[in-house]
Tab-separated table of C-alpha atoms in Angstrom:
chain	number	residue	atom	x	y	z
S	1	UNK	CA	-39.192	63.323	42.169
S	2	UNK	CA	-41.100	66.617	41.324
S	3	UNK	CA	-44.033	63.941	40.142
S	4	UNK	CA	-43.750	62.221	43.307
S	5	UNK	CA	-44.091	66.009	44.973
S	6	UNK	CA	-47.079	66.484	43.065
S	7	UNK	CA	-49.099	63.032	44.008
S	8	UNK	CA	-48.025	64.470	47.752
S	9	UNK	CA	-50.675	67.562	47.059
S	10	UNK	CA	-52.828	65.337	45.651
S	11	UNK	CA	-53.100	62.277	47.381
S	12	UNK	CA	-50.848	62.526	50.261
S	13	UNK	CA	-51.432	61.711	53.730
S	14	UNK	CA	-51.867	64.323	56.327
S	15	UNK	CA	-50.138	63.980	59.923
S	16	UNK	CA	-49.981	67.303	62.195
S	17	UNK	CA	-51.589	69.166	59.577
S	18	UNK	CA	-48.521	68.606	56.808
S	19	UNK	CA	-49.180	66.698	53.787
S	20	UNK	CA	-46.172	65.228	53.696
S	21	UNK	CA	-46.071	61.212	52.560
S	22	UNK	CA	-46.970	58.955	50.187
S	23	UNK	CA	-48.825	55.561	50.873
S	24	UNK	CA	-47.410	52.752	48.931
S	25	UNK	CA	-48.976	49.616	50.170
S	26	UNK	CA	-46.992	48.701	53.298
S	27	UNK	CA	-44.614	51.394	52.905
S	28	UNK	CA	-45.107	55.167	53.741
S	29	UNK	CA	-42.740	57.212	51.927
S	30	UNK	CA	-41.343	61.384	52.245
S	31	UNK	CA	-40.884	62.266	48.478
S	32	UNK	CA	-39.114	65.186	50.001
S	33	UNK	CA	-36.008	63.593	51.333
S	34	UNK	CA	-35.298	61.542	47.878
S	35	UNK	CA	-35.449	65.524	46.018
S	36	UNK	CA	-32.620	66.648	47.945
S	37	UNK	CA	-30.548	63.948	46.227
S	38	UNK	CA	-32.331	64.006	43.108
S	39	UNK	CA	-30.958	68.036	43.253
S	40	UNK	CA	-28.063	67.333	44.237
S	41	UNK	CA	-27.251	64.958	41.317
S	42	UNK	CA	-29.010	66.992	38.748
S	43	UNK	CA	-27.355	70.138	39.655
S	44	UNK	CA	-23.932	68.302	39.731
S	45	UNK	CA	-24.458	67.080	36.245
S	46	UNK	CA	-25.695	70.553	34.987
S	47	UNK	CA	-22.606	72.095	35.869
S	48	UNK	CA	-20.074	69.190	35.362
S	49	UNK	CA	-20.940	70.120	31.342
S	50	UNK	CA	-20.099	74.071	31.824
S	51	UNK	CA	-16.955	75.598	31.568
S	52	UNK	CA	-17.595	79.033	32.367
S	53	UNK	CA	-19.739	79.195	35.395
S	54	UNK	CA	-19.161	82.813	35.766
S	55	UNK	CA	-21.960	83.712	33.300
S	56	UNK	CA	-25.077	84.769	35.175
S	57	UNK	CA	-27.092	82.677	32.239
S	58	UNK	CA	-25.729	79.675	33.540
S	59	UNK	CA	-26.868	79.978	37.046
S	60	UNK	CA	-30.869	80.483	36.172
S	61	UNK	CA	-31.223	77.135	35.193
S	62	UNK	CA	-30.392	75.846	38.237
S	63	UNK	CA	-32.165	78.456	40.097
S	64	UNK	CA	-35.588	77.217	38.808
S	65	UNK	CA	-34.339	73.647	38.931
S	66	UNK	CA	-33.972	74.409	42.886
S	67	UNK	CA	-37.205	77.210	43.332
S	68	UNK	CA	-39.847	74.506	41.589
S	69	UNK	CA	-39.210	71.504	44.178
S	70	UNK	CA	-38.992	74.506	47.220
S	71	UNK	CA	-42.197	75.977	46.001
S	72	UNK	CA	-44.077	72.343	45.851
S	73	UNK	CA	-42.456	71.011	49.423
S	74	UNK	CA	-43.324	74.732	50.946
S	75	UNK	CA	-47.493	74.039	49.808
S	76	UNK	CA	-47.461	70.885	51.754
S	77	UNK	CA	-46.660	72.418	54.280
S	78	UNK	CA	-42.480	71.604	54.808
S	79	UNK	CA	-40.357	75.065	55.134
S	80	UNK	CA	-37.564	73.091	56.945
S	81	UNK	CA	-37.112	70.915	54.051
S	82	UNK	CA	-37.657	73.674	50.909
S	83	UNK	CA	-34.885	75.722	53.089
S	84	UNK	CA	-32.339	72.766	52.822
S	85	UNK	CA	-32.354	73.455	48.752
S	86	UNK	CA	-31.585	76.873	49.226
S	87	UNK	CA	-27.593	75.957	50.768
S	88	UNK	CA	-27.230	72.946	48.485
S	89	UNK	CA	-27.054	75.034	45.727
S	90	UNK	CA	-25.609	78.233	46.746
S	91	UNK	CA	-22.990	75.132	47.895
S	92	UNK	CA	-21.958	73.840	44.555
S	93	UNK	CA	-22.293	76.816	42.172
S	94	UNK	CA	-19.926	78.201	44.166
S	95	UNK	CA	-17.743	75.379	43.833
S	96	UNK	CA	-18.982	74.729	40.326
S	97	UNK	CA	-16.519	78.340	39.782
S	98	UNK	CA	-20.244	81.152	40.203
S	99	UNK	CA	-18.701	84.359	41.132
S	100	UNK	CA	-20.082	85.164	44.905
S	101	UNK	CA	-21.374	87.972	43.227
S	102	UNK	CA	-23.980	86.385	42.602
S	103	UNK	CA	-25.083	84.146	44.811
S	104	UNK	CA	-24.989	87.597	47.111
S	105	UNK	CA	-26.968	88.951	44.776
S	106	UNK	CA	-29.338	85.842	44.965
S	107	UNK	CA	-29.528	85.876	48.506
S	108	UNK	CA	-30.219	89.921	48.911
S	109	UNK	CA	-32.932	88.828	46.528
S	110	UNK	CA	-33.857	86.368	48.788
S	111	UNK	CA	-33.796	88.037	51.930
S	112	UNK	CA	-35.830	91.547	50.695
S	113	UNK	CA	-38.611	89.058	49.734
S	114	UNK	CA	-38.779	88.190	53.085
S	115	UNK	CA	-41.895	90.157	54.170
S	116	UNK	CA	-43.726	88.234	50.711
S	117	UNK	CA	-43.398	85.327	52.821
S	118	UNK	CA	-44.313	87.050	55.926
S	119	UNK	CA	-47.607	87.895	54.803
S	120	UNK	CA	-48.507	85.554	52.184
S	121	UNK	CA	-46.696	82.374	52.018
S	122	UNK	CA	-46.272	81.666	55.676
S	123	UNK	CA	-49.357	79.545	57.460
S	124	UNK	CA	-50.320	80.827	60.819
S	125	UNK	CA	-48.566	78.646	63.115
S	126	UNK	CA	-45.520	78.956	61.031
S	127	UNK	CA	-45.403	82.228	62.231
S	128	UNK	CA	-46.319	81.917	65.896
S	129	UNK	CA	-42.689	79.878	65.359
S	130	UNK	CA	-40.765	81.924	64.510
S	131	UNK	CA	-42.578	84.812	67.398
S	132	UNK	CA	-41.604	81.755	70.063
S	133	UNK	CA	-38.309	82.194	68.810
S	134	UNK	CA	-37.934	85.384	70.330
S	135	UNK	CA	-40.935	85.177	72.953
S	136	UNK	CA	-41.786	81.430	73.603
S	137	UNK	CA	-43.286	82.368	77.342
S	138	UNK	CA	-45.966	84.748	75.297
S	139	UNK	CA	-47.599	81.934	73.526
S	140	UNK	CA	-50.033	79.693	75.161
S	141	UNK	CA	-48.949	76.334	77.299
S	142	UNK	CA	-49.671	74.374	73.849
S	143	UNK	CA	-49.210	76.615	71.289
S	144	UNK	CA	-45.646	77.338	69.265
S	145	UNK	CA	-43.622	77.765	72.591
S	146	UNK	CA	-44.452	74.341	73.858
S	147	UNK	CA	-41.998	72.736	72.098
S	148	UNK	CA	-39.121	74.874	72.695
S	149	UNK	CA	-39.679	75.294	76.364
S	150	UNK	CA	-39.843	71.420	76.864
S	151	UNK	CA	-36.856	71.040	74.869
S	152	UNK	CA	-34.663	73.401	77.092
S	153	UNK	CA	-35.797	72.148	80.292
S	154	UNK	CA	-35.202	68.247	78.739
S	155	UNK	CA	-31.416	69.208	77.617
S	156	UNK	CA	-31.432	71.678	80.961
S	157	UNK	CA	-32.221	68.583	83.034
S	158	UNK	CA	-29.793	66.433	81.581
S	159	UNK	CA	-26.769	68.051	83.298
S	160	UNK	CA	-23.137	66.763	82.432
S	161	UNK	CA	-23.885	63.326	82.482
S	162	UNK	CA	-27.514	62.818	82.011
S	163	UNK	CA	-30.142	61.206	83.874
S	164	UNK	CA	-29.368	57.517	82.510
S	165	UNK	CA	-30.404	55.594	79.251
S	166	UNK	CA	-34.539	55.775	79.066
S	167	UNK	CA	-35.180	57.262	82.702
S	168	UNK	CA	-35.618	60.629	81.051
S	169	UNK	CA	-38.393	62.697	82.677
S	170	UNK	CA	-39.275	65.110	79.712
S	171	UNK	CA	-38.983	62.297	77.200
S	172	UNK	CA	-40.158	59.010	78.880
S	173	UNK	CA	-43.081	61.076	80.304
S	174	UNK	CA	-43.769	62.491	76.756
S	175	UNK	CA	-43.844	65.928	77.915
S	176	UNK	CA	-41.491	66.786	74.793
S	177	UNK	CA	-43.734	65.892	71.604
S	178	UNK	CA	-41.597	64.147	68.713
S	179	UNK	CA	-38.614	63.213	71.206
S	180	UNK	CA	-37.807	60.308	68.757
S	181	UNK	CA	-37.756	62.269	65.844
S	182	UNK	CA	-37.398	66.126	65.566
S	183	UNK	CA	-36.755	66.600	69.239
S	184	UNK	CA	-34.254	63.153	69.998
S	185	UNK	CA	-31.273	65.453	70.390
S	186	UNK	CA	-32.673	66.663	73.219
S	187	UNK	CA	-33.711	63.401	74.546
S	188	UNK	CA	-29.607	62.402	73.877
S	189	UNK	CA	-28.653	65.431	76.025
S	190	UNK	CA	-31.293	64.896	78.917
S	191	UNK	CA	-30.498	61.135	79.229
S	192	UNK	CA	-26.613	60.962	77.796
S	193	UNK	CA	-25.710	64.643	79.080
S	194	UNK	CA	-23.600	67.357	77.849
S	195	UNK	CA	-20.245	65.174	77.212
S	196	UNK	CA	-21.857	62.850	75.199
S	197	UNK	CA	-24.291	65.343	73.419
S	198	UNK	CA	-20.601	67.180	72.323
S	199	UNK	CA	-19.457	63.786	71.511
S	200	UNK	CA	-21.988	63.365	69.240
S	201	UNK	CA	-21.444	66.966	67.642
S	202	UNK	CA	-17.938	66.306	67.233
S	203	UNK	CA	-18.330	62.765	65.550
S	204	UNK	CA	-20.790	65.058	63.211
S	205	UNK	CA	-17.945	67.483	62.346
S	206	UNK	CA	-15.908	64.619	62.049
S	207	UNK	CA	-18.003	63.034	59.484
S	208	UNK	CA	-18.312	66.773	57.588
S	209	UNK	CA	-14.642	67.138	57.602
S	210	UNK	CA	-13.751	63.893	56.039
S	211	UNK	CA	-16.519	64.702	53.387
S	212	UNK	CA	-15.118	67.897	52.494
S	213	UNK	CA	-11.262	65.977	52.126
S	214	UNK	CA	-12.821	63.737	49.903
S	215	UNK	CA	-13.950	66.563	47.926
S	216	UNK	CA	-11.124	68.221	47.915
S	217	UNK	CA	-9.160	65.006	46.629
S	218	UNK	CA	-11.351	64.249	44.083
S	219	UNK	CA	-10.028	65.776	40.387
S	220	UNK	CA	-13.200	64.407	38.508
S	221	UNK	CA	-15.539	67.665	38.470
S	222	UNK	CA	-18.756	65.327	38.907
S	223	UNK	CA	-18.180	63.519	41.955
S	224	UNK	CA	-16.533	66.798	43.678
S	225	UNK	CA	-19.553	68.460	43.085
S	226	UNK	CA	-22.022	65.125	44.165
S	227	UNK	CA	-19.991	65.232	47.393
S	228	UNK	CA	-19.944	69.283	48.574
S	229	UNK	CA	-23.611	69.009	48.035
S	230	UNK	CA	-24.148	66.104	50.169
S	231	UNK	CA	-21.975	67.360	52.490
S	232	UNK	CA	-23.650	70.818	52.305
S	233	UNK	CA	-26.974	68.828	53.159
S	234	UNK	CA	-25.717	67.226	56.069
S	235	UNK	CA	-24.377	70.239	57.453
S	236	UNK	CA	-27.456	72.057	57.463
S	237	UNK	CA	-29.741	69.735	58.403
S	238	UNK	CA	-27.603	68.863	61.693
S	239	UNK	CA	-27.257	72.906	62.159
S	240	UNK	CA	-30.746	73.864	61.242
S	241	UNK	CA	-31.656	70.685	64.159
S	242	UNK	CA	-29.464	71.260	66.878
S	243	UNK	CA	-30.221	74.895	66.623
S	244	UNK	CA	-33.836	74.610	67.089
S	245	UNK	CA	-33.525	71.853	69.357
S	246	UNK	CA	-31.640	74.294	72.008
S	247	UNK	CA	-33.760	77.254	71.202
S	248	UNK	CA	-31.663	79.197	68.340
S	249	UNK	CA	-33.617	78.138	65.504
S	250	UNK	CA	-37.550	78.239	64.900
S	251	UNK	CA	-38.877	74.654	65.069
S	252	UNK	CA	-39.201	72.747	62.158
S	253	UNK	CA	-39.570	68.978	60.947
S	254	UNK	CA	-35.847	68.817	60.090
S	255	UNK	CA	-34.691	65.223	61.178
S	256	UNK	CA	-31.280	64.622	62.630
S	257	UNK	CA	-29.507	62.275	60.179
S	258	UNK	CA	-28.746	58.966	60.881
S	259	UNK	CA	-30.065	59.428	64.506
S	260	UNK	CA	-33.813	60.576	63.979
S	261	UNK	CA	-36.228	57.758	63.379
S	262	UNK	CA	-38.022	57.719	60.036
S	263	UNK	CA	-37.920	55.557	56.888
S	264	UNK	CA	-37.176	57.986	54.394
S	265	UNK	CA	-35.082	59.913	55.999
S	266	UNK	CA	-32.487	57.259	57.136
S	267	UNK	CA	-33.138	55.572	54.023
S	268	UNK	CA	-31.890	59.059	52.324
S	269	UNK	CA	-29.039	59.964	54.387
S	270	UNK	CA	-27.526	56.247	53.540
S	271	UNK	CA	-27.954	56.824	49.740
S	272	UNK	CA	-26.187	60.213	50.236
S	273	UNK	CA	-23.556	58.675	52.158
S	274	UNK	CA	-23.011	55.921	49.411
S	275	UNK	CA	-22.277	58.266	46.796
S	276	UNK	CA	-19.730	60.141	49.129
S	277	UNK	CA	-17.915	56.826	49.440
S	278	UNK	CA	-18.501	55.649	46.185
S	279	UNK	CA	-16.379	59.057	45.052
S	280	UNK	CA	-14.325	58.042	47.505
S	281	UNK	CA	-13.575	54.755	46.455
S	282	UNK	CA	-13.229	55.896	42.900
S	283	UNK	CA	-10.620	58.307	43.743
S	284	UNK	CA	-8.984	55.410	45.486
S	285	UNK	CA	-8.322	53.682	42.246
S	286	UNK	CA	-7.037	56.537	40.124
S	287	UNK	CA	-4.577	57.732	42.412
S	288	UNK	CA	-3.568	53.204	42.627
S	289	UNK	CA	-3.667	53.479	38.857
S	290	UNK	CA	-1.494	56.625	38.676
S	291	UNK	CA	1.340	54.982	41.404
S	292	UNK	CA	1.367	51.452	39.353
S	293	UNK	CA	1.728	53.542	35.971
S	294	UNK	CA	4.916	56.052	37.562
């Protein structure tokens, strides 16, 4: 995956100003998405080996096994995606036994290199971002506020029950840019409403909450691990989207899983699904084995 990262800076294909995929033939693929798993599994397997977590030495590994994809996804440009990392594995050395400590420590790191990025890591309209965030009406009619403005009016205008499958104004009218991808939760709450937008949020907790009960049920350390930090990537990519779909979040090219169109990113969320039931399934069989054997 981190090769696949690097053929992105070299040779991949720019849309909006983000170098982002890969062009394989037919196919057009995010090399992005498939890291988050590829971290997810590495990291799991670091730590399924260690016994004493506690020891700061055995949380720098996976420090620079998560900081060297984040630094290659932020050049292309992609902060949504590089931020995703950062929860993932704050997620599992926790549960991996790190004292919290230091991951506090990490992110207090984290957080007083904030004006680094500021100033030198951070592109331009990056920035005007996160200013719309605070001021969207400041910024031109097409600049950073755009977005965020038509999204509020598009879940505004959706009322209780929504305007009705594909009559839409804000979306069918393309006044909100990316409504089937970034934006298509606020196309659900502008055409489906504000029941079925919560409906939607609570089949999403739903789906967390039965992730973390597998988790918790599983005794192998491995597949524990593989499932928190799916689980921890699903929850943040649904907060991190719904949050900057309704104005709480700067905008970013976060996809809502399962929902958002896009190849690799359905194609991604389904892998990362498989291994949560795959754990699931395997715990399935040891606890049969276990009730045949007593």
């Amino acid at each position: 995956m981190i090769i696949g990262l690097l053929l992105v800076l070299l040779f991949g294909k720019t849309v909006y100003g983000a170098q982002r995929w890969l062009i394989l033939g037919p196919l057009t693929i995010q090399p992005s998405e498939f890291m988050k798993i590829a971290l997810i599994l590495a990291l799991s397997r670091y730590f399924m080996y260690k016994d004493n977590v506690s020891k700061i030495s055995n949380i720098i590994i996976p420090l620079f096994l998560t900081i060297i994809p984040m630094v290659l996804i932020i050049k292309q440009p992609d902060l949504g995606t590089s931020l995703t990392l950062l929860p993932i594995l704050f997620t599992i050395i926790y549960i991996a036994g790190a004292r919290l400590k230091y991951i506090f420590s990490i992110i207090t790191i984290g957080i007083a290199s904030m004006p680094f990025f500021w100033f030198f890591v951070l592109k331009g309209y990056q920035k005007a971002r996160v200013i719309s965030l605070f001021w969207p009406e400041k910024v031109s009619e097409l600049g950073a506020g755009y977005h965020k403005i038509q999204s509020l009016i598009a879940i505004g205008s959706g009322g209780v029950y929504g305007s009705g499958w594909g009559t839409g104004v804000q979306s069918q009218l393309h006044f909100l840019p990316q409504g089937h991808t970034d934006f298509i939760f606020s196309v659900i709450a502008e055409e489906w409403g504000f029941l079925r937008s919560c409906a939607i949020l609570c089949l999403y907790v739903l789906f967390l909450a039965c992730s973390i009960g597998i988790a918790l049920k599983t005794r192998e350390a491995y597949g524990r691990l593989i499932v928190t930090g799916f689980t921890a990537m699903f929850a943040t990519q649904i907060f991190i989207n719904v949050a900057m779909t309704i104005g709480l979040a700067p905008i970013t090219g976060l996809t809502l899983p399962f929902i958002s169109y896009g190849g690799s990113s359905l194609l991604s969320s389904f892998i990362a699904l498989s291994f949560i039931l795959n754990v699931r399934l395997r715990t399935r069989e040891v606890w049969s084995k276990q009730a045949f054997h007593e």
